[in-house]
Amino acid sequence: MAQEVVYGTQDDTHVVMSEKVQSLAGSIYQEFEKMISKYDEEVVKNLMPLVVNVLECLDLSHTENQEHEVEVELLREDNEQLVTQYEREKQLRKSAEQKLLEMEDYIEDEKKDYQSKIESLESIVRMLELKSKNASDHVYRLEEKEQDMKQEYTKLHERYTELIKTHMDNIERTKILMGSGDRMDNPRSMRMPFMSMAHMNRSSGPVSFGFSSLEKSFYTKVY
């Protein structure tokens, strides 16, 4: 590495030049020596401070340029890191958006399924309500019919009781009328009341049997 060269201006300020500027200053200094040896020192006396200022500015610019290059390199590394992070965040966001779309589709499908089930249940509820109403109406009609049949049965029972009573009264009157004759003179006539009684008793059978059949038929229909 070349040795550092120190130049000074008229105010005796010393500046350490960079290697690149030192090489350039050495070449200029050699040219100045040639001019001094050929002509005189007065030739470069006024030119020397200007050249030194130019070299100082050049060195300062070179130093700033190096600092800028370092900053640019650091910024380039930062930019590469940011690009890498951006790509990673981009992939993560894309994956999250894809999952979100899948979740939205899943929720939409579940919503449609639940809506279909709700509509089906509502239809079933309406059908059951209609069946319940029809069953209630049917029960009400059966109760009315049962009540009517009970009333009819009560009337028939009262009528049957009245007929039985009338029939028994007729039998009693017949017994009295037939018993008042002369049984001893006419033995045949003594057998007649018993035959008539047996006949009357048998004649009451169909009426009783008919009512019993009616009663059984009534309870079979009701229950």
Short mmCIF file of C-alpha atoms in Angstrom, two decimals, residues 39-215:
data_model
loop_
_atom_site.label_atom_id
_atom_site.label_comp_id
_atom_site.label_asym_id
_atom_site.label_seq_id
_atom_site.Cartn_x
_atom_site.Cartn_y
_atom_site.Cartn_z
CA TYR A 39 11.52 27.43 -15.00
CA ASP A 40 11.29 28.77 -11.51
CA GLU A 41 9.47 28.19 -8.26
CA GLU A 42 7.43 31.30 -8.84
CA VAL A 43 5.70 29.54 -11.72
CA VAL A 44 3.80 27.12 -9.44
CA LYS A 45 3.65 29.28 -6.34
CA ASN A 46 0.06 30.48 -6.92
CA LEU A 47 -1.02 27.26 -8.61
CA MET A 48 -0.07 24.97 -5.72
CA PRO A 49 -2.82 26.06 -3.25
CA LEU A 50 -5.46 25.71 -5.93
CA VAL A 51 -4.33 22.22 -6.79
CA VAL A 52 -4.26 21.29 -3.10
CA ASN A 53 -7.85 22.55 -2.69
CA VAL A 54 -8.91 20.59 -5.72
CA LEU A 55 -7.26 17.46 -4.34
CA GLU A 56 -8.92 17.99 -0.96
CA CYS A 57 -12.33 18.37 -2.60
CA LEU A 58 -11.68 15.34 -4.70
CA ASP A 59 -10.67 13.32 -1.65
CA LEU A 60 -13.75 14.50 0.22
CA SER A 61 -15.96 13.54 -2.70
CA HIS A 62 -14.23 10.17 -2.91
CA THR A 63 -14.80 9.58 0.82
CA GLU A 64 -18.45 10.57 0.56
CA ASN A 65 -18.81 8.32 -2.45
CA GLN A 66 -17.41 5.39 -0.50
CA GLU A 67 -19.79 6.13 2.37
CA HIS A 68 -22.65 6.29 -0.11
CA GLU A 69 -21.60 3.00 -1.61
CA VAL A 70 -21.62 1.43 1.86
CA GLU A 71 -25.05 2.91 2.51
CA VAL A 72 -26.25 1.66 -0.88
CA GLU A 73 -24.98 -1.82 -0.07
CA LEU A 74 -26.72 -1.76 3.30
CA LEU A 75 -29.90 -0.51 1.67
CA ARG A 76 -29.60 -3.24 -0.97
CA GLU A 77 -29.35 -5.88 1.75
CA ASP A 78 -32.28 -4.31 3.58
CA ASN A 79 -34.24 -4.26 0.34
CA GLU A 80 -33.49 -7.93 -0.30
CA GLN A 81 -34.66 -8.78 3.21
CA LEU A 82 -37.80 -6.71 2.70
CA VAL A 83 -38.48 -8.41 -0.65
CA THR A 84 -38.00 -11.81 0.97
CA GLN A 85 -40.30 -10.85 3.83
CA TYR A 86 -42.81 -9.42 1.36
CA GLU A 87 -42.87 -12.63 -0.65
CA ARG A 88 -43.32 -14.65 2.53
CA GLU A 89 -46.13 -12.37 3.73
CA LYS A 90 -47.66 -12.54 0.25
CA GLN A 91 -47.69 -16.34 0.35
CA LEU A 92 -49.13 -16.32 3.86
CA ARG A 93 -51.83 -13.87 2.83
CA LYS A 94 -52.65 -15.92 -0.25
CA SER A 95 -52.92 -19.05 1.89
CA ALA A 96 -55.10 -17.21 4.43
CA GLU A 97 -57.37 -15.90 1.64
CA GLN A 98 -57.68 -19.41 0.20
CA LYS A 99 -58.61 -20.80 3.63
CA LEU A 100 -61.09 -17.95 4.06
CA LEU A 101 -62.73 -18.76 0.73
CA GLU A 102 -62.91 -22.44 1.65
CA MET A 103 -64.42 -21.55 5.02
CA GLU A 104 -66.98 -19.25 3.39
CA ASP A 105 -67.95 -22.02 0.94
CA TYR A 106 -68.23 -24.49 3.82
CA ILE A 107 -70.37 -22.08 5.84
CA GLU A 108 -72.57 -21.40 2.81
CA ASP A 109 -73.08 -25.13 2.22
CA GLU A 110 -73.87 -25.67 5.91
CA LYS A 111 -76.30 -22.75 5.82
CA LYS A 112 -78.10 -24.21 2.80
CA ASP A 113 -78.21 -27.64 4.47
CA TYR A 114 -79.62 -26.20 7.70
CA GLN A 115 -82.13 -24.11 5.76
CA SER A 116 -83.28 -27.22 3.90
CA LYS A 117 -83.63 -29.12 7.18
CA ILE A 118 -85.56 -26.22 8.74
CA GLU A 119 -87.95 -26.10 5.79
CA SER A 120 -88.43 -29.88 5.99
CA LEU A 121 -89.11 -29.69 9.74
CA GLU A 122 -91.54 -26.81 9.23
CA SER A 123 -93.37 -28.87 6.61
CA ILE A 124 -93.52 -31.83 9.01
CA VAL A 125 -94.79 -29.56 11.80
CA ARG A 126 -97.52 -28.17 9.54
CA MET A 127 -98.53 -31.69 8.51
CA LEU A 128 -98.63 -32.82 12.16
CA GLU A 129 -100.66 -29.76 13.12
CA LEU A 130 -103.13 -30.56 10.35
CA LYS A 131 -103.33 -34.19 11.47
CA SER A 132 -103.80 -33.07 15.07
CA LYS A 133 -106.60 -30.72 14.02
CA ASN A 134 -108.28 -33.46 11.98
CA ALA A 135 -107.91 -35.90 14.88
CA SER A 136 -109.40 -33.35 17.28
CA ASP A 137 -112.30 -32.76 14.91
CA HIS A 138 -112.80 -36.51 14.55
CA VAL A 139 -112.75 -37.01 18.32
CA TYR A 140 -115.22 -34.16 18.72
CA ARG A 141 -117.56 -35.73 16.16
CA LEU A 142 -117.23 -39.14 17.86
CA GLU A 143 -118.04 -37.57 21.21
CA GLU A 144 -121.09 -35.89 19.72
CA LYS A 145 -122.12 -39.16 18.11
CA GLU A 146 -121.57 -41.00 21.39
CA GLN A 147 -123.69 -38.43 23.21
CA ASP A 148 -126.46 -38.76 20.63
CA MET A 149 -126.33 -42.55 20.87
CA LYS A 150 -126.45 -42.38 24.66
CA GLN A 151 -129.51 -40.19 24.44
CA GLU A 152 -131.07 -42.57 21.93
CA TYR A 153 -130.18 -45.52 24.16
CA THR A 154 -131.80 -43.77 27.13
CA LYS A 155 -134.96 -43.19 25.15
CA LEU A 156 -135.01 -46.80 23.93
CA HIS A 157 -134.39 -48.05 27.45
CA GLU A 158 -137.24 -45.94 28.78
CA ARG A 159 -139.49 -47.15 25.98
CA TYR A 160 -138.46 -50.75 26.59
CA THR A 161 -139.12 -50.39 30.31
CA GLU A 162 -142.51 -48.90 29.55
CA LEU A 163 -143.33 -51.79 27.18
CA ILE A 164 -142.20 -54.37 29.74
CA LYS A 165 -144.30 -52.74 32.39
CA THR A 166 -147.36 -52.67 30.05
CA HIS A 167 -146.71 -56.29 29.14
CA MET A 168 -146.50 -57.33 32.78
CA ASP A 169 -149.68 -55.41 33.54
CA ASN A 170 -151.46 -57.23 30.72
CA ILE A 171 -150.22 -60.58 32.07
CA GLU A 172 -151.50 -59.76 35.53
CA ARG A 173 -154.86 -58.69 34.19
CA THR A 174 -155.06 -61.88 32.09
CA LYS A 175 -154.25 -63.96 35.16
CA ILE A 176 -156.97 -62.24 37.11
CA LEU A 177 -159.54 -62.64 34.34
CA MET A 178 -158.73 -66.28 33.72
CA GLY A 179 -158.55 -67.11 37.41
CA SER A 180 -162.05 -65.78 38.09
CA GLY A 181 -163.79 -68.64 36.07
CA ASP A 182 -165.01 -71.96 37.40
CA ARG A 183 -161.87 -74.12 37.30
CA MET A 184 -163.55 -77.12 38.88
CA ASP A 185 -166.35 -77.45 36.25
CA ASN A 186 -164.07 -77.15 33.27
CA PRO A 187 -160.67 -78.81 33.85
CA ARG A 188 -159.68 -77.99 30.34
CA SER A 189 -160.17 -74.33 31.08
CA MET A 190 -157.84 -74.73 34.08
CA ARG A 191 -155.06 -75.74 31.73
CA MET A 192 -155.65 -72.78 29.45
CA PRO A 193 -154.32 -70.09 31.77
CA PHE A 194 -151.07 -72.00 32.18
CA MET A 195 -150.75 -72.42 28.44
CA SER A 196 -151.57 -68.79 27.91
CA MET A 197 -149.07 -67.81 30.58
CA ALA A 198 -146.36 -69.95 28.97
CA HIS A 199 -147.23 -68.51 25.57
CA MET A 200 -147.08 -64.96 26.89
CA ASN A 201 -143.83 -65.61 28.65
CA ARG A 202 -142.33 -66.99 25.42
CA SER A 203 -143.73 -64.04 23.49
CA SER A 204 -141.80 -61.67 25.70
CA GLY A 205 -138.58 -63.41 24.71
CA PRO A 206 -138.07 -61.79 21.28
CA VAL A 207 -138.65 -58.31 22.71
CA SER A 208 -136.08 -58.89 25.43
CA PHE A 209 -133.68 -60.56 23.00
CA GLY A 210 -134.08 -57.72 20.50
CA PHE A 211 -133.28 -55.10 23.15
CA SER A 212 -130.29 -57.08 24.37
CA SER A 213 -128.97 -57.30 20.80
CA LEU A 214 -129.53 -53.56 20.37
CA GLU A 215 -127.68 -52.82 23.61
#
